[in-house]
Amino acid sequence: MTATAPMKTPMDLRTHYLGMHLRTPLVASAGPLSEDIGNIRKLEDAGISAVVLYSLFEEQITKERLDLNRHLNAGTNSYAEALSYFPEPSQYRVGPEEYLEHVRRAKEAVAIPVIASLNGSTDGGWVAHARDLQDAGADAIELNIYSIATDPDRTAADIEQSYVDVVHNVSDVVTIPIAVKLSPFFSSLANVALRMEAAGARGLVLFNRFYQPDIDLEELEVVPNLLLSTPQAMRLPLRWIAILRGQRGLSLAATSGVHWAHDVLKLLMVGADVTMLCSTLLKHGIDTVRTIEQGVVEWMEKHEYESVRQMQGSMSQRSCPNPTAFERAQYIKTLQSYRPSGR
Amino acid sequence: MDVCPAKNKSETRLKALNMASQPPLREPERDNWNFFLTLPELDRRLIKISSIRQQQVQEPLFEFSGACSGCGETPYVKLVSQLFGDRALIANATGCSSIYGGNLPTTPWTKNAEGRGPAWSNSLFEDNAEFGLGFRLSIDKQRDQARHLLVGLASQLGDELVTPILEAEQKTEPDIFDQRERVEALKARLREIDSPDARFLLTLADTLVKKSVWIIGGDGWAYDIGYGGLDHVLASGHDVNALVLDTEVYSNTGGQMSKSTPRAAVAKFAAGGKPIGKKDLGLMAMSYGTIYVASVAMGAKDEHTLKAFLEAEAYDGPSLIIAYSHCIAHGINMETGMRNQKAAVDTGQWLLYRFNPERTLRGENPLILDSRAPKAPLEQYLNMENRFKMLGKTHPDTAKTLFAEAQRDVTARWRMYDYLASRTTEGGAE
């Protein structure tokens, strides 16, 4: 008689996000990889459970249109011999057609949900394009609506209200779910989350990372400088997801600093429905998705977890043994425990 | 003031030159301007003209043109006027440069304190090269006649005056200066001699100072309507300098496609994007082997542009400079047009090179490729310019195809030039 090993049941990694059923909590966040349909296919093959497409920017729709009009008409009627400098086209595509086409092609190419991303901060005409994204086949929309507020006459309340208006207006024109990608820079993030939900958001993506400008010392110029995230960046979404998990019924996505399996596990434990990957895929390649999933499964097996749902929220502020730890900004014990090395 | 490199150390948004609202500045600046005009020009003999930092101090003899703000052509025209304006004859083809260069009843061409400036005239579209060649033949004939008379009058003028005039090399500014001094002395002496030959030589004496003939026009002239004449003149072997202000489109008449228009560009008569590539005028001229040819883009490498202009003028034979000139018909921000020039070179869309037949005589490869291998995809440059970008808005599928073909053009052209510039020549040198 030969002994046979018991059939191993695949780990249950399923999760819900914005009402969608996903195979795993690993989602590709908005980034340059999704500009290429081939990469989206590779992401699906590697096991990603949904993909957020690169962002369609408000300025792409409005500024580009204005620029095109301005430059194509510059000098018109200035000289008797040259009343214009370009042929008059019969039809222009100055909206988000290219992006919409990309959404359509992505949907045709893969079976996983495709989430379109809209990036802007004013309640302008661009908001109406959310409907076009839905018609193009997007399964959900991620709204990225933060801008750097520099006008001293605008209060925080004014700015927050304008964001709420954007969410409200988008939710008015679409039936697919909307997630709002927020920055951590609000005086009362918990209140903002509440208002976003009331305006129609089904989920929050925490947090947005911004290009922080750098200085070119030789040219004396301010230059945009993209720094990929490091694993340390996940501490901020970790804290806020832990806090919000107990307060709201919204879907919560963790993004920023999600690099390896243990980052994913920690974020799931504090209450993330999904974890979004970007920098790690850019740094280490698309196949990292497999490594992370395998790492998550191995850890769960080793620690005898049955499913992702079992661990989701288990370490949130509401469920963890020391909830005040998530609220303390200055921790005497932590500060005093650090000792400089060396002399 | 995108091109001004000198930034204020305490407030970096300010440069040595700044744009400001004009009305409140008119009165105070009027006095400043008048004071500026009283400042003496630097002695041209003391300026190292091969250094752009010093060369740009040379007095421009082309100023206040009627060109579009930010025009990409006028910096090259100004450069010619600074370097050679006090002894230049310019044949200008019809086109933008003939309009802003002759916005009658005024003219942007001017003269220096000694009263010297370029002689300029505008011809037709189809015969400008021949028009300029006529300048050259006429000057050469007058110079030969002057030399003949000078030799005949040597016994009366004295060898110490005649010989240096006949043997002057006139290669540098000090050389030219010295020759002018000698010619002035000659003219003074001639006025003292009462003979028909002396009086005749007095009318021709100025031709003994080296003259620089420039044939200037746009790509509509050089690539299309005047091409046959340009080719004929370049093949003639005469010492003329052809400057092609290449905007890659008929600018003055409103953006019609020329044979210089690159693949995928939208222009009138190419509303669906130009389906074929740009004619390689430089390569065609190089095939003679006896023509100095340079391709330049001032916004990408101003020192290279300067070097090419100096070499072209110094070359004792025909020269052709093809100068990338950004244009309002490109649908770009004209305030930062020099950045477009740089992008064109960085992506390989525009090559920088010099082909100098004198190097062949030294056993060297005549072609020097001065731009580096493309370091960015062509699309980066194409998307900076609405002449290309609008194709994606009007004919998206065609745009994809033509952009891909344009990239292949660039790659193939770079490889060919790299090969031509690196091959071993007959003399054995690389």
mmCIF file of N, CA and C in Angstrom, chain B residues 1 3-9 11-19:
data_model
loop_
_atom_site.group_PDB
_atom_site.id
_atom_site.type_symbol
_atom_site.label_atom_id
_atom_site.label_comp_id
_atom_site.label_asym_id
_atom_site.label_seq_id
_atom_site.Cartn_x
_atom_site.Cartn_y
_atom_site.Cartn_z
ATOM 1 N N MET B 1 13.088 84.858 -22.866
ATOM 2 C CA MET B 1 14.549 84.893 -22.816
ATOM 3 C C MET B 1 15.091 83.502 -22.492
ATOM 4 N N VAL B 3 16.971 81.545 -24.110
ATOM 5 C CA VAL B 3 18.356 81.193 -24.467
ATOM 6 C C VAL B 3 19.401 81.913 -23.623
ATOM 7 N N CYS B 4 19.016 82.955 -22.912
ATOM 8 C CA CYS B 4 20.017 83.680 -22.118
ATOM 9 C C CYS B 4 20.506 82.782 -20.982
ATOM 10 N N PRO B 5 21.801 82.509 -20.928
ATOM 11 C CA PRO B 5 22.289 81.559 -19.924
ATOM 12 C C PRO B 5 22.654 82.195 -18.576
ATOM 13 N N ALA B 6 22.701 83.518 -18.502
ATOM 14 C CA ALA B 6 23.216 84.167 -17.290
ATOM 15 C C ALA B 6 22.104 84.442 -16.290
ATOM 16 N N LYS B 7 22.084 83.694 -15.202
ATOM 17 C CA LYS B 7 21.018 83.850 -14.218
ATOM 18 C C LYS B 7 21.461 84.692 -13.027
ATOM 19 N N ASN B 8 20.492 85.418 -12.483
ATOM 20 C CA ASN B 8 20.725 86.240 -11.309
ATOM 21 C C ASN B 8 20.905 85.314 -10.097
ATOM 22 N N LYS B 9 21.976 85.506 -9.367
ATOM 23 C CA LYS B 9 22.283 84.575 -8.282
ATOM 24 C C LYS B 9 21.355 84.737 -7.083
ATOM 25 N N GLU B 11 18.053 85.960 -7.430
ATOM 26 C CA GLU B 11 16.671 85.733 -7.872
ATOM 27 C C GLU B 11 16.739 85.037 -9.219
ATOM 28 N N THR B 12 16.708 83.712 -9.171
ATOM 29 C CA THR B 12 17.072 82.946 -10.366
ATOM 30 C C THR B 12 16.059 83.056 -11.497
ATOM 31 N N ARG B 13 14.884 83.640 -11.249
ATOM 32 C CA ARG B 13 13.952 83.807 -12.369
ATOM 33 C C ARG B 13 14.437 84.914 -13.296
ATOM 34 N N LEU B 14 15.335 85.746 -12.799
ATOM 35 C CA LEU B 14 15.865 86.831 -13.615
ATOM 36 C C LEU B 14 17.152 86.404 -14.302
ATOM 37 N N LYS B 15 17.350 86.911 -15.507
ATOM 38 C CA LYS B 15 18.578 86.635 -16.250
ATOM 39 C C LYS B 15 19.234 87.955 -16.622
ATOM 40 N N ALA B 16 20.303 87.872 -17.383
ATOM 41 C CA ALA B 16 20.935 89.110 -17.840
ATOM 42 C C ALA B 16 19.981 89.882 -18.747
ATOM 43 N N LEU B 17 19.176 89.135 -19.502
ATOM 44 C CA LEU B 17 18.156 89.748 -20.349
ATOM 45 C C LEU B 17 16.793 89.264 -19.863
ATOM 46 N N ASN B 18 15.865 90.168 -19.702
ATOM 47 C CA ASN B 18 14.550 89.778 -19.180
ATOM 48 C C ASN B 18 13.438 90.426 -19.994
ATOM 49 N N MET B 19 12.335 89.690 -20.089
ATOM 50 C CA MET B 19 11.167 90.246 -20.758
ATOM 51 C C MET B 19 10.385 91.061 -19.723
#
